Short mmCIF file of C-alpha atoms in Angstrom, two decimals:
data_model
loop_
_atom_site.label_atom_id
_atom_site.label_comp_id
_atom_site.label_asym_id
_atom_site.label_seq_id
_atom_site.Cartn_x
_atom_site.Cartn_y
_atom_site.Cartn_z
CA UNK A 25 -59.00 56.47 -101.76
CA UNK A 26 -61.75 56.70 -99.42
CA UNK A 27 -64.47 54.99 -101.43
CA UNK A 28 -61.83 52.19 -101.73
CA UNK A 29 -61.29 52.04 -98.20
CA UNK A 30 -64.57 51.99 -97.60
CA UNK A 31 -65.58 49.15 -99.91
CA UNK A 32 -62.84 47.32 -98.56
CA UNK A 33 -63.87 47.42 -95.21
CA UNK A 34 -67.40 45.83 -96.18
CA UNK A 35 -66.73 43.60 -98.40
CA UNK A 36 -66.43 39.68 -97.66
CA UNK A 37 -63.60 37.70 -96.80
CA UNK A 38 -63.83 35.32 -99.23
CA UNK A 39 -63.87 37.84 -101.86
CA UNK A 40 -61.98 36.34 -105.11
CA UNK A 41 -59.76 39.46 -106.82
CA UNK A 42 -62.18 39.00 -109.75
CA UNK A 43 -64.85 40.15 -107.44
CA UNK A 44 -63.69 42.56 -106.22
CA UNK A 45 -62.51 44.09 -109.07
CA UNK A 46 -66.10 43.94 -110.24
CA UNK A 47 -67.49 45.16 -107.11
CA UNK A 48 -65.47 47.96 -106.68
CA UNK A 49 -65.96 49.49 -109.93
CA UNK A 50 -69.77 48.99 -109.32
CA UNK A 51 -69.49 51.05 -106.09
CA UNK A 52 -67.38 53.42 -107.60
CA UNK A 53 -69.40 54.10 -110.69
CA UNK A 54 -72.87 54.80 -108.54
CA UNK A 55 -71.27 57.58 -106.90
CA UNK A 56 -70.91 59.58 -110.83
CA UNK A 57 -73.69 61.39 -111.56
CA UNK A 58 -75.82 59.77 -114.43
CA UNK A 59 -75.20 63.08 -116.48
CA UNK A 60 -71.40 63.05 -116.17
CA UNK A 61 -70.88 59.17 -117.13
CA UNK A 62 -70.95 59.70 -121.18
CA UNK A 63 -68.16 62.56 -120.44
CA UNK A 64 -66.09 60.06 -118.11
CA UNK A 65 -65.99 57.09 -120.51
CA UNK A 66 -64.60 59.50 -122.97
CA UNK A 67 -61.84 61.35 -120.95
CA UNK A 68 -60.86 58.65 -118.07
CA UNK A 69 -58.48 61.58 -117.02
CA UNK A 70 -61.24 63.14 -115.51
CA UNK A 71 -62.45 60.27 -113.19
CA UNK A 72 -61.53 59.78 -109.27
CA UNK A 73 -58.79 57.17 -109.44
CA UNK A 74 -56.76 55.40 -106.96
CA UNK A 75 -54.10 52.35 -106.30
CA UNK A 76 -54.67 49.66 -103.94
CA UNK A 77 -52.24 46.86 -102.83
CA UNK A 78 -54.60 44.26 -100.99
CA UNK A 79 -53.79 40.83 -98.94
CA UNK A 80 -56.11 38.20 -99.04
CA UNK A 81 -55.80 36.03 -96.05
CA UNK A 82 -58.33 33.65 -97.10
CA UNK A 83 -56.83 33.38 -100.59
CA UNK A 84 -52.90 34.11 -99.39
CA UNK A 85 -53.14 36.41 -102.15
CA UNK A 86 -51.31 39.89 -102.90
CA UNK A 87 -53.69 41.92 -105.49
CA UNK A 88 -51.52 44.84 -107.30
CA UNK A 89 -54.06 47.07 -109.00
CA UNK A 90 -52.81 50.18 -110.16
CA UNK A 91 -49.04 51.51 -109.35
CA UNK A 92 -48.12 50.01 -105.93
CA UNK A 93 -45.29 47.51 -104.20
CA UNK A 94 -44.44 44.99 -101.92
CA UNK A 95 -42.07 42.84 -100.53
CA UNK A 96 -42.60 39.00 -99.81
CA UNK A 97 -40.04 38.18 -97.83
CA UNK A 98 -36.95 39.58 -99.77
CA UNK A 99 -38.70 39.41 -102.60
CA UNK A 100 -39.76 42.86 -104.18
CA UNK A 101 -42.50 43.40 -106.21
CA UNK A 102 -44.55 46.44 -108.19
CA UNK A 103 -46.76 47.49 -110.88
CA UNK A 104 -45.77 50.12 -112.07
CA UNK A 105 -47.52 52.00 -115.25
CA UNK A 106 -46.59 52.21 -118.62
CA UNK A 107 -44.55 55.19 -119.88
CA UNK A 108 -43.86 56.67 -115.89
CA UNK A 109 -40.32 55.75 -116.50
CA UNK A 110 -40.23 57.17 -119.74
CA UNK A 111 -41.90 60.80 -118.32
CA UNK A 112 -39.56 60.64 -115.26
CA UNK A 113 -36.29 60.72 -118.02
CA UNK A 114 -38.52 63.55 -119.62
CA UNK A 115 -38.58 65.35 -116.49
CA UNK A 116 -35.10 64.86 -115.79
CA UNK A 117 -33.79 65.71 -119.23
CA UNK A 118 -35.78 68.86 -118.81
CA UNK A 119 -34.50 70.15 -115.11
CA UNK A 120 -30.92 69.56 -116.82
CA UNK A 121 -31.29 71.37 -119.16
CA UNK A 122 -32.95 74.55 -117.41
CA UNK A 123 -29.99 74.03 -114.29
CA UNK A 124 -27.52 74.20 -116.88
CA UNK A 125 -29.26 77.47 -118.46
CA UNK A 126 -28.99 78.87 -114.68
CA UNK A 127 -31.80 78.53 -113.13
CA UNK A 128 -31.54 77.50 -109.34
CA UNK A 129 -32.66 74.53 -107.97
CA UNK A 130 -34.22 76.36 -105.66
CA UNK A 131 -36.85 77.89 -107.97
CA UNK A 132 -37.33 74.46 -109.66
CA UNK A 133 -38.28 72.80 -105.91
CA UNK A 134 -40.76 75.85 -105.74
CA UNK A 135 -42.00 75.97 -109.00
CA UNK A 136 -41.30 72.75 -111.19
CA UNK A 137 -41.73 74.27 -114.78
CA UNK A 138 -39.79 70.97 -116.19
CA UNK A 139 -43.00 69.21 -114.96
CA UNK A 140 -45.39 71.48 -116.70
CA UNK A 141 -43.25 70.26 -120.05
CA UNK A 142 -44.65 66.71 -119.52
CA UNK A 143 -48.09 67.56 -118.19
CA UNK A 144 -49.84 67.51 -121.62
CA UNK A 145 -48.13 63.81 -122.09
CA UNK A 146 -49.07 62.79 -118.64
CA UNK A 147 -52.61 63.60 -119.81
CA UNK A 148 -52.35 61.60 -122.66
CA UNK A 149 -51.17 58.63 -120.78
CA UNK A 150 -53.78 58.71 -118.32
CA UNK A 151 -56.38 58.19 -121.57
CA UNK A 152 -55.11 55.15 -121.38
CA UNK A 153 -56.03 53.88 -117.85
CA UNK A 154 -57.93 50.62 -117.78
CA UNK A 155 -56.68 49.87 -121.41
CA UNK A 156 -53.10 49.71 -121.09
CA UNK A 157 -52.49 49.84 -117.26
CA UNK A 158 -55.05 49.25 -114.20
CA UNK A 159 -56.47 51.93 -111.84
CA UNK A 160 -59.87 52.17 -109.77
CA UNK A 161 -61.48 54.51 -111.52
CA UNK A 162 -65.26 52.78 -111.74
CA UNK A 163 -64.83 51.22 -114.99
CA UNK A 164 -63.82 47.95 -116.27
CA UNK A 165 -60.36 47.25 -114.61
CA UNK A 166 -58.80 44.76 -117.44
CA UNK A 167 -57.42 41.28 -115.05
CA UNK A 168 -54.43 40.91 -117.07
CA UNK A 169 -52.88 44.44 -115.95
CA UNK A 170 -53.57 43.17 -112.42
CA UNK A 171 -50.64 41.53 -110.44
CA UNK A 172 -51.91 38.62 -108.03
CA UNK A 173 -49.08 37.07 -106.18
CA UNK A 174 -50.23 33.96 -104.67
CA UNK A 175 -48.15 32.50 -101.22
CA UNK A 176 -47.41 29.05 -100.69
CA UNK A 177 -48.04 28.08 -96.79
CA UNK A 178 -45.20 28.78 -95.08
CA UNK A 179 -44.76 32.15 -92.83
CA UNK A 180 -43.90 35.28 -95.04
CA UNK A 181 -43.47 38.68 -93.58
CA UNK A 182 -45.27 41.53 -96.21
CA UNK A 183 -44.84 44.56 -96.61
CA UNK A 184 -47.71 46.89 -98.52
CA UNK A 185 -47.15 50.00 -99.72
CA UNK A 186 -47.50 53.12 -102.29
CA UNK A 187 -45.43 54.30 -104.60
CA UNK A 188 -44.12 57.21 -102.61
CA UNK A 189 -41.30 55.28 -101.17
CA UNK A 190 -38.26 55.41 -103.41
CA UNK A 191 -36.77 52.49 -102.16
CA UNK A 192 -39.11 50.12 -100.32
CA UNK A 193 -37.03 48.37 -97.21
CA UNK A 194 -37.89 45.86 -94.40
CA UNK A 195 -39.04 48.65 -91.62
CA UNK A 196 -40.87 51.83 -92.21
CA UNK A 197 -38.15 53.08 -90.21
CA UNK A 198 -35.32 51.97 -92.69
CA UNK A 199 -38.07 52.87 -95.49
CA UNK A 200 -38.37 56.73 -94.47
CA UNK A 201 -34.50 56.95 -93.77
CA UNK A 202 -34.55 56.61 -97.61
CA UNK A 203 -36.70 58.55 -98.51
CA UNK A 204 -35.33 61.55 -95.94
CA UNK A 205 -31.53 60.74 -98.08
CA UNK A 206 -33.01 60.92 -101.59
CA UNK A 207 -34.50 63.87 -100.61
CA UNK A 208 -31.19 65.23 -99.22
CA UNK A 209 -29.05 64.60 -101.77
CA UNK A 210 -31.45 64.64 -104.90
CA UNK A 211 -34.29 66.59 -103.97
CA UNK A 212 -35.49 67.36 -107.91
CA UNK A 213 -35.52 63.39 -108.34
CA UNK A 214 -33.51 63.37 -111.33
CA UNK A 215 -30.36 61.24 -110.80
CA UNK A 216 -30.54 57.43 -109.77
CA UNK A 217 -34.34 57.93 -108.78
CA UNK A 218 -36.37 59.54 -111.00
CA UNK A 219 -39.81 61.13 -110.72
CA UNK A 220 -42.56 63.09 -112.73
CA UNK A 221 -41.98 65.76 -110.12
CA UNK A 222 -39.56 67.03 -106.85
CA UNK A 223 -39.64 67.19 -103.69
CA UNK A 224 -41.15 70.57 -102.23
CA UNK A 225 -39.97 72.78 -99.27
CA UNK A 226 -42.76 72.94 -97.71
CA UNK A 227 -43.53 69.50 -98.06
CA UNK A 228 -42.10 66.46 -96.12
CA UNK A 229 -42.01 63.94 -99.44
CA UNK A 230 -42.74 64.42 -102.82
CA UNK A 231 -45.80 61.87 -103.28
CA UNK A 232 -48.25 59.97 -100.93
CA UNK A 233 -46.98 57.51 -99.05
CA UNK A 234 -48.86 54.21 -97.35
CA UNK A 235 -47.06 51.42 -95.41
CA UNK A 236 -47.89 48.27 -93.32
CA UNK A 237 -46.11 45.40 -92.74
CA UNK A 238 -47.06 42.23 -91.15
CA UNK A 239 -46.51 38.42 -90.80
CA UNK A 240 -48.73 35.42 -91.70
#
């Protein structure tokens, strides 16, 4: 996240998407060690990753690389990757089956073993970054799994943000209200939401969270 800040930051404002998905995989890839890139373009579950939602004033453009939303007005939008649904229902199917052995929920929000289940295939999955779904990872990001929303010129509020918000609303305000209910009334993330893991106690959300939202 922070070398993608960084980049960010520096780079030009008329950057094109395609350029910066090229430059940003350049900068990225200079900071792996020459010895460690063979090992890396074998096992991309072992590279630094992140997600990035980006507005391009210049371009009144929305770049979605990775697993990230926004709303255009009242329009919603994400990117979601492949098979996160499908491990969610995994998860779920899992923490049903263990609550209706007897375990407490309790000792699932402290220690999710229905997670562990899907580790291995969560592994798997990520083998398949930058093939099958886009990340920032410092290799080839494929343009077709990128989502570019362009705007026409009229004013549009946006809204930017992670996937950590359940439900992705008008306000941060409204946004975090949301999230505080899910986690009040479905705290292991298995009924209308569903998640690859639960909220913690000690914890005040169950994932990273990023929001702005502006007007242009």
């Amino acid at each position: 996240m922070q070398l993608t800040e960084r980049y960010i930051r520096r780079m030009p404002k008329t950057t094109t998407c395609e350029q910066f998905l090229t430059g940003v995989t350049a900068y990225f890839h200079k900071h792996y060690k020459k010895s460690m890139q063979p090992r890396l373009a074998e096992h991309p579950e072992d590279r630094l990753t992140c997600s990035a939602v980006i507005f391009s004033r210049l371009n009144r453009e929305v770049w979605m690389v990775g697993d990230c939303q926004c709303l255009i007005g009242n329009e919603y939008y994400d990117n979601p990757k492949p098979y996160e649904a499908e491990l969610a229902a995994m998860r779920a199917e899992e923490v049903k089956r263990q609550l209706a052995a007897g375990v407490k929920q309790e000792e699932l929000l402290i220690n999710d073993t229905a997670r562990s289940v899907i580790i291995p295939r969560m592994i798997e999955t990520m083998r398949q970054q930058n093939i099958t779904y886009s990340v920032i990872d410092g290799f080839h990001i494929p343009r077709q799994h990128v989502r570019i929303i362009t705007l026409d010129f009229r004013p549009w509020e946006i809204v930017l943000a992670s996937d950590g918000y359940p439900f992705l609303c008008a306000t941060l305000e409204e946004s975090e209200r949301r999230l505080l209910q899910q986690r009040k009334e479905d705290p292991l993330n298995i009924g209308t939401f569903q998640a690859t893991k639960a909220f913690r106690p000690d914890f005040n959300s169950f994932d990273d969270r990023a929001y702005i939202r502006f007007t242009v």
